[in-house]
Coordinates of C-alpha atoms and ligand atoms in Angstrom, one line a residue:
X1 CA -35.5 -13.7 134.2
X2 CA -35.1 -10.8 136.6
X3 CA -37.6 -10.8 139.6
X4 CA -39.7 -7.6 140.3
X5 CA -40.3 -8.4 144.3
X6 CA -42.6 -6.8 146.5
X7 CA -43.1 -8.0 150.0
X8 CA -44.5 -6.2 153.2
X9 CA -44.6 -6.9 157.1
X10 CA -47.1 -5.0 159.3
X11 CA -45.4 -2.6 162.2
X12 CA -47.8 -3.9 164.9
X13 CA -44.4 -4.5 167.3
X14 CA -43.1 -8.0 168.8
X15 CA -42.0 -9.0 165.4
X16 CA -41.3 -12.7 166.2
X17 CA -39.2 -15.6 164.6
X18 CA -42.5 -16.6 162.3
X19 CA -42.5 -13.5 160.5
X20 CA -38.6 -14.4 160.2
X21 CA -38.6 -17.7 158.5
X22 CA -41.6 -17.5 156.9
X23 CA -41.1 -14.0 155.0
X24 CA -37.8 -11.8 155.6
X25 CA -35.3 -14.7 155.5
X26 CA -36.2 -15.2 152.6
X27 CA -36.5 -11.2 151.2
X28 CA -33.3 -11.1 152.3
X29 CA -31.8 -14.4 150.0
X30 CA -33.3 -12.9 147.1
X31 CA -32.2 -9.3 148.1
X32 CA -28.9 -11.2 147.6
X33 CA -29.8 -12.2 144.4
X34 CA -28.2 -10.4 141.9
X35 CA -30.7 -9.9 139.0
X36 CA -33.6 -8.9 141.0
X37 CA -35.2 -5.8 141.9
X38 CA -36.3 -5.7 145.3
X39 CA -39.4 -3.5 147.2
X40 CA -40.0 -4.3 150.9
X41 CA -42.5 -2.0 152.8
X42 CA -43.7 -1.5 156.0
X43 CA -47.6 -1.8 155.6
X44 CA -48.5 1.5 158.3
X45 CA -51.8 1.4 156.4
X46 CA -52.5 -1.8 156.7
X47 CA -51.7 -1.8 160.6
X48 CA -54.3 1.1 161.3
X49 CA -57.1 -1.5 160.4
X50 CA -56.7 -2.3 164.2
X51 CA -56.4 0.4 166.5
X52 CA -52.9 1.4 167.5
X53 CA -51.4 4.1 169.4
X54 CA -49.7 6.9 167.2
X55 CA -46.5 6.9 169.4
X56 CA -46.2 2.9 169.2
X57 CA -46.8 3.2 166.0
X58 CA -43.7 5.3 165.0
X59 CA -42.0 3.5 167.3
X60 CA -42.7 0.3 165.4
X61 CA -42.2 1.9 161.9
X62 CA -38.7 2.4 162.6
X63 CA -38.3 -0.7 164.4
X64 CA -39.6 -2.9 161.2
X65 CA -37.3 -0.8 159.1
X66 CA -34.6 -2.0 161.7
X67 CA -35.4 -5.2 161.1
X68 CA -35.2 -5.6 157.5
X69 CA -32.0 -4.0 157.7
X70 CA -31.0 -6.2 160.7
X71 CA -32.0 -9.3 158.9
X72 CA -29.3 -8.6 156.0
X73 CA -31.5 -6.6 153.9
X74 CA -29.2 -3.9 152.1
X75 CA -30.7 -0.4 151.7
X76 CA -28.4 0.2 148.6
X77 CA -29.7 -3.0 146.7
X78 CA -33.5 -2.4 147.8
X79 CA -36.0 -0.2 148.4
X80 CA -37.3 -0.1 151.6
X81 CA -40.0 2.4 152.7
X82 CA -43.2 2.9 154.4
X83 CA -46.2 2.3 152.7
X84 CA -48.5 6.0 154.3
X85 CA -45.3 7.9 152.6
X86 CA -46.7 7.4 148.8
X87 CA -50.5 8.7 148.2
X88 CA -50.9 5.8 145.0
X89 CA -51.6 3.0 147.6
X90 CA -54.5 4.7 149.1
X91 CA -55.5 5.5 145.5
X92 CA -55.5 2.6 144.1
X93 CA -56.9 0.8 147.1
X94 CA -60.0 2.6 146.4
X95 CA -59.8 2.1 142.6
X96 CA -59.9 -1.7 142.8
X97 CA -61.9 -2.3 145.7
X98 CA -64.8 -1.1 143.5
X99 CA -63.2 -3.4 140.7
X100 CA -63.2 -6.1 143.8
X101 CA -66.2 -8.8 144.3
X102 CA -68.1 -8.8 148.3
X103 CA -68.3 -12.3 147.3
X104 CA -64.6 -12.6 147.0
X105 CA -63.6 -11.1 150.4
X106 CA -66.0 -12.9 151.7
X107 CA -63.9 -16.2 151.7
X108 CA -61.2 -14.4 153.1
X109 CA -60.3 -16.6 156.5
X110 CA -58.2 -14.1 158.2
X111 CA -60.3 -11.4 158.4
X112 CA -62.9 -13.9 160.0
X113 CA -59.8 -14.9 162.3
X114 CA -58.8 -11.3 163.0
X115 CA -62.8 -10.3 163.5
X116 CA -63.8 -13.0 165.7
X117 CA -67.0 -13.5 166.9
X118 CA -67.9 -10.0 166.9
X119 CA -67.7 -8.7 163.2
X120 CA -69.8 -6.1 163.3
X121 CA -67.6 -4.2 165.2
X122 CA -63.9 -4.7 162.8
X123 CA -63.2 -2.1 160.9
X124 CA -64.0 -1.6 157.7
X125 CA -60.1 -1.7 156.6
X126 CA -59.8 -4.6 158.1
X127 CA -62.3 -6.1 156.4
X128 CA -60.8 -4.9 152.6
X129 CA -57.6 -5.1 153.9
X130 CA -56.8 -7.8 150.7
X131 CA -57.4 -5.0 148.4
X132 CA -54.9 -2.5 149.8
X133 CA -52.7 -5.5 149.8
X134 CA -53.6 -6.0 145.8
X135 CA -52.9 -2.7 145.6
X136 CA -49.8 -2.2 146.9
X137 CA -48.1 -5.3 144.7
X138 CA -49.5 -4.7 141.1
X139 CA -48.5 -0.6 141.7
X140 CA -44.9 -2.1 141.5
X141 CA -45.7 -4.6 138.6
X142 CA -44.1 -6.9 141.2
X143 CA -43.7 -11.0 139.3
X144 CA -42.8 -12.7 142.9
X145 CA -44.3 -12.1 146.6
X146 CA -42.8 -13.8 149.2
X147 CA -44.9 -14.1 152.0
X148 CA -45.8 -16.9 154.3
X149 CA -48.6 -19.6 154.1
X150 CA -51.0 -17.5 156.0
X151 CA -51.4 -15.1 153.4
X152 CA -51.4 -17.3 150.5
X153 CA -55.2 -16.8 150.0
X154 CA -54.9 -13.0 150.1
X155 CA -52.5 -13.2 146.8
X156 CA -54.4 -15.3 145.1
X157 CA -57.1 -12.9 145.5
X158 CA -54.8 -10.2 144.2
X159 CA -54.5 -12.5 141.0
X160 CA -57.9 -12.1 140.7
X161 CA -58.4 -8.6 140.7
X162 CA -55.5 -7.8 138.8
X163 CA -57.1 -9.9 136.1
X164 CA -60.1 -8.8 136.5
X165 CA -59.1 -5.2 135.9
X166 CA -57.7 -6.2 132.9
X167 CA -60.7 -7.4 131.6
X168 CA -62.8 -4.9 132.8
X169 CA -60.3 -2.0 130.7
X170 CA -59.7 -4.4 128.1
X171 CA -56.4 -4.1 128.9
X172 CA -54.7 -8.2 128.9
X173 CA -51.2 -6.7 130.2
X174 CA -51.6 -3.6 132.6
X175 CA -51.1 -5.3 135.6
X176 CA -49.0 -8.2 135.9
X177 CA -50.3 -11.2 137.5
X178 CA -47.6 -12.0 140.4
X179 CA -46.8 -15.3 141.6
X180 CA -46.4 -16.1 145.2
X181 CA -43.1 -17.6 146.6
X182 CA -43.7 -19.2 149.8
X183 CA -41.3 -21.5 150.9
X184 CA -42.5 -25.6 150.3
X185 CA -41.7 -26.3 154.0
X186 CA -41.6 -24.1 157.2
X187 CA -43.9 -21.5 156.0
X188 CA -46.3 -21.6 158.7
X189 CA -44.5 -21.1 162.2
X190 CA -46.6 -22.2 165.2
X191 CA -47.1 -20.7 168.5
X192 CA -44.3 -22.2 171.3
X193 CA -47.4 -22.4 173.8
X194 CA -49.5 -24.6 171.5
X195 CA -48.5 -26.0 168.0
X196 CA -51.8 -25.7 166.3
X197 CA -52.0 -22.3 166.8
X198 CA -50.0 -19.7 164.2
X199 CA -46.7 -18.0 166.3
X200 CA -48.8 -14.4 166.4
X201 CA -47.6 -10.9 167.1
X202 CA -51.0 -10.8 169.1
X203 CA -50.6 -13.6 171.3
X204 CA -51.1 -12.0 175.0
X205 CA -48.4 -14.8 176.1
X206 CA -45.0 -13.4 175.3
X207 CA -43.4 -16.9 175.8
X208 CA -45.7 -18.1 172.6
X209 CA -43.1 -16.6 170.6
X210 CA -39.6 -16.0 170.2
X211 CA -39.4 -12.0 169.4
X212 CA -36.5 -10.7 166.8
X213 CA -35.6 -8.3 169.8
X214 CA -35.1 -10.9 172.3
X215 CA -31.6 -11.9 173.9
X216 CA -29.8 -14.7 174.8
X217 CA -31.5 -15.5 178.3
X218 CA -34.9 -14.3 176.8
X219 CA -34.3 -16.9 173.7
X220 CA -33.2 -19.3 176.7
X221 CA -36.2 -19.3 178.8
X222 CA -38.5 -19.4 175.9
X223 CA -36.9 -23.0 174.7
X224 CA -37.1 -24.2 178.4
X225 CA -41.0 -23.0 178.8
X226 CA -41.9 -24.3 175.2
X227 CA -44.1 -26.9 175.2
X228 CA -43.6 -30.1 174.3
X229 CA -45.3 -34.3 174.7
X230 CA -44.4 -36.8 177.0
X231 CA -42.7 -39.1 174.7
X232 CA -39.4 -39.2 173.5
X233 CA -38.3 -37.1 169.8
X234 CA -39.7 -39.2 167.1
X235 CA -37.9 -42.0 165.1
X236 CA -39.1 -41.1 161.7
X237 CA -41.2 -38.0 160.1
X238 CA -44.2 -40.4 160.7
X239 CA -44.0 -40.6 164.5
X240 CA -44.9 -36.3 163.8
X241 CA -48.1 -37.2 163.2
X242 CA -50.5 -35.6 165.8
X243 CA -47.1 -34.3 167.6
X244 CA -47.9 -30.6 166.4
X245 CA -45.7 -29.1 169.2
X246 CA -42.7 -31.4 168.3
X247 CA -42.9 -31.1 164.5
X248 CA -43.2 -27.3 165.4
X249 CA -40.1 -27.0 167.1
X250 CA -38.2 -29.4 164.6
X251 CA -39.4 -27.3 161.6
X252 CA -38.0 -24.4 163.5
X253 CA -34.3 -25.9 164.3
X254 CA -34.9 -27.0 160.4
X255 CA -35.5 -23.5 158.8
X256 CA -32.6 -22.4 160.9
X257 CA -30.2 -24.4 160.0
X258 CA -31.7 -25.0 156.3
X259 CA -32.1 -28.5 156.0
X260 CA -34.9 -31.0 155.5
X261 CA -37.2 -31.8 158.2
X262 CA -36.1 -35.5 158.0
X263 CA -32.0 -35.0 159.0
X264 CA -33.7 -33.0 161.7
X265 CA -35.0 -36.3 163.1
X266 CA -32.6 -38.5 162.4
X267 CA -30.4 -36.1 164.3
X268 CA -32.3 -36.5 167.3
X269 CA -34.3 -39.6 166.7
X270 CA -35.1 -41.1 170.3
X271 CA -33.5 -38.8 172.2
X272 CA -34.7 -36.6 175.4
X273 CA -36.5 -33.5 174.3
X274 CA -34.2 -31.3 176.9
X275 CA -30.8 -32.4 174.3
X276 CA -32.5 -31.2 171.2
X277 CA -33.7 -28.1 173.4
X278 CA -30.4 -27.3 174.1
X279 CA -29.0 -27.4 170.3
X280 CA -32.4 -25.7 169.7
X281 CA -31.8 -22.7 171.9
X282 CA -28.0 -22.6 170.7
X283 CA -28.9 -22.0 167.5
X284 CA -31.3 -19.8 167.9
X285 CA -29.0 -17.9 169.6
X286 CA -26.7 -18.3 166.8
X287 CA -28.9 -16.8 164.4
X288 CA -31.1 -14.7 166.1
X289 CA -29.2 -12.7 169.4
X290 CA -27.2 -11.1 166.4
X291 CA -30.2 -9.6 164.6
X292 CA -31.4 -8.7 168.1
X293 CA -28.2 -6.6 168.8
X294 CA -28.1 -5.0 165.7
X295 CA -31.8 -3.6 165.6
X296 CA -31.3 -2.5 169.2
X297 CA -28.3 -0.6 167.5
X298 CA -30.3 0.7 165.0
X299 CA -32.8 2.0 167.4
X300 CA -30.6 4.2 168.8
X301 CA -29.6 6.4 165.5
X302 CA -33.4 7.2 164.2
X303 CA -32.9 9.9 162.0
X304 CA -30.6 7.2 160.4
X305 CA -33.7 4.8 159.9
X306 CA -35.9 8.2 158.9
X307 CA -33.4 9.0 155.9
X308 CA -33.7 5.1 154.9
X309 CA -37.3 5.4 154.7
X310 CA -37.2 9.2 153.1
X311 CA -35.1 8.0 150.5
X312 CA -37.1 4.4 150.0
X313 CA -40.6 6.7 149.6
X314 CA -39.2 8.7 147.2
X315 CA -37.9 5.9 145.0
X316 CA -41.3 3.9 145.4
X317 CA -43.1 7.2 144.6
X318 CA -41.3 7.7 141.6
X319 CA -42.7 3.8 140.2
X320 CA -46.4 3.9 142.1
X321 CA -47.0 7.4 140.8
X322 CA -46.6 6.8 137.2
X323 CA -48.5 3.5 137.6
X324 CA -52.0 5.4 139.3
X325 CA -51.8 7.8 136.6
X326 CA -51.6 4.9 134.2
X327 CA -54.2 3.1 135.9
X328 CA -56.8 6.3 136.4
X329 CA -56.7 7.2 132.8
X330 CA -57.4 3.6 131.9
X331 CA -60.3 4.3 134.6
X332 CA -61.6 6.9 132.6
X333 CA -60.7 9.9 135.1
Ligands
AQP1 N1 -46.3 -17.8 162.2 C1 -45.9 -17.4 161.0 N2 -45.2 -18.3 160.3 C2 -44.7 -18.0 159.1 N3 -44.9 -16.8 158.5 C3 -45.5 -15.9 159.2 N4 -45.8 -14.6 158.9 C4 -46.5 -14.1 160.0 N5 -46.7 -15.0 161.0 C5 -46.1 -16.1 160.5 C6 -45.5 -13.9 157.7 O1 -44.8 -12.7 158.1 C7 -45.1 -11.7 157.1 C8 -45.4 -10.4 157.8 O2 -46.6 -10.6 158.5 P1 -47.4 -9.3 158.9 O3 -46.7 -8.6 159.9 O4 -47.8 -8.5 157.8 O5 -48.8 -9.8 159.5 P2 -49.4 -11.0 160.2 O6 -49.3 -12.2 159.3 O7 -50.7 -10.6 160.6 O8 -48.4 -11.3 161.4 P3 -48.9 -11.9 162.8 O9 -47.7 -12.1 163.6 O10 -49.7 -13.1 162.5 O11 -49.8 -10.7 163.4 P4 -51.1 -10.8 164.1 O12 -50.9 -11.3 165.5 O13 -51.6 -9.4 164.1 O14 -52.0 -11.8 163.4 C9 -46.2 -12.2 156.2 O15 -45.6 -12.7 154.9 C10 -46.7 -13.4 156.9 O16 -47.2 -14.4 156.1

């Protein structure tokens, strides 16, 4: 069967080696795959539900654009745009968010991360951000969403209010019901400062995460300063247990070099954490210091990155505006 995917990463800047193994390696295997029809966007809307400065902002429009690009993803097989270009996701936001249950956002455990102790004062948007986020994959009649583990909760709610639109219109088909693909293993990436703690554009320490713009010494002196435990790398998988910053930092050397968390210990099994440190940092190097080059590159020729993102808008426009027309006349409008 051919994939309809729809995926989307936030331009909030420091985009950081979490949002790279748990979501765009992985757009960019199955931009690679052959049958599939591919949609990756740059949520703008969704990053005004905290406050950012306009000029940062366009700065890291373009910069997420690099990245996807960077990271392998082909403009000619994909579309890639940004989301404030086409009107239907702020349409449709609205349409389903009154098809949407308070109950139901209620559970949602990011916002109450992202909110914090003092709700009353998040923004609205951040509060129904889920629904824009609904809206933006069923517009596509996307099948598969790659994301990582910390938004699995957000697509399942999106399951739910496609369905429940369908219901509501008596409508069984209108919007596909899309399936989440988040990788079985290495889908949550932790902070490099403290392993319980999710790797985070918003981390005030720098040297919590490993940025996609970062270079070789940068990438160096993040591996040195990572933390670690004071015993030796584990024997087996079960010696991981209450060893978040160890299992962290195997998962990572893992992803990267795709294979199973268990050859990653028997790699290193008893050895000093400063020799896997070293083959960690090398191969983050390896992987990473190219994308890093190449998005710097990118940087440089923005009209280039404009024209990708002109040209991405008006193919998404062409799909999302003969969806909300669909959808408002089902509506009643
Ligand atoms: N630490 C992570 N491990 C695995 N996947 C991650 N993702 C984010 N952090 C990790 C995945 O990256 C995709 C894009 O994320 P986003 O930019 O839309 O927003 P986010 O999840 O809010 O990113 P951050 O870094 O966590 O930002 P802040 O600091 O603002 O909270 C998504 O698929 C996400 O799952």
């Amino acid at each position: 069967m051919n994939k309809k995917i729809f995926s989307g990463v936030q331009p909030t800047g420091n985009l950081h080696l979490g949002n790279y193994l748990g979501a765009i390696k992985n757009f960019v295997e199955l931009n690679n795959q052959k049958d599939n029809e591919c949609i990756f966007c740059v949520v703008d809307l969704h990053a005004i539900t905290v406050k950012q400065d306009p000029k940062e902002l366009k700065k890291n429009i373009r910069e997420t654009a690099a990245t996807f690009i960077a990271s392998g993803i082909d403009p000619n097989n994909s579309i890639i745009f940004n989301q404030s270009m086409v009107s239907a996701h702020s349409e449709a936001a609205w349409i389903l968010s009154c098809v949407s249950r308070i109950g139901w956002l209620n559970r949602m455990t990011q916002f109450k991360e992202k909110a914090g102790k003092d709700k009353e004062k998040a923004s609205i948007g951040l509060y129904s951000y889920p629904v824009l986020m609904a809206a933006d994959i069923l517009l596509y009649d996307a099948t598969h969403v790659p994301v990582g583990n910390d938004q699995k909760q957000h697509l399942e709610l999106c399951r739910d209010i496609a369905q429940k639109f369908n219901n509501d219109f008596s409508s069984p088909n209108f919007f596909k019901v899309p399936e989440p693909l988040i990788q079985k293993q290495f889908s949550r990436i932790m902070s490099l400062k403290d392993g319980t703690k999710k790797m985070s554009k918003s981390d005030p320490s720098n040297l919590s995460r490993i940025n996609l713009t970062d270079n070789k010494d940068e990438i160096l002196n993040k591996v040195k300063k990572a933390k670690t435990d004071p015993l030796q790398m584990p024997e087996n998988i079960k010696n991981l247990i209450e060893r978040p910053e160890a299992e962290n930092l195997l998962s990572i050397y893992s992803s990267l070099k795709n294979q199973n968390l268990e050859n990653s210990v028997k790699e290193f099994e008893g050895k000093n954490f400063s020799i896997f440190k070293e083959k960690l940092s090398d191969l983050l190097i390896e992987k990473i210091e190219p994308i890093s080059k190449e998005i710097k590159k990118l940087l440089n020729d923005e009209q280039y990155l404009d024209a990708i993102l002109l040209e991405g808008s008006n193919k998404a426009d062409k799909i999302a505006s003969k969806k909300i027309i669909e959808i408002k006349q089902l509506v009643g409008f």
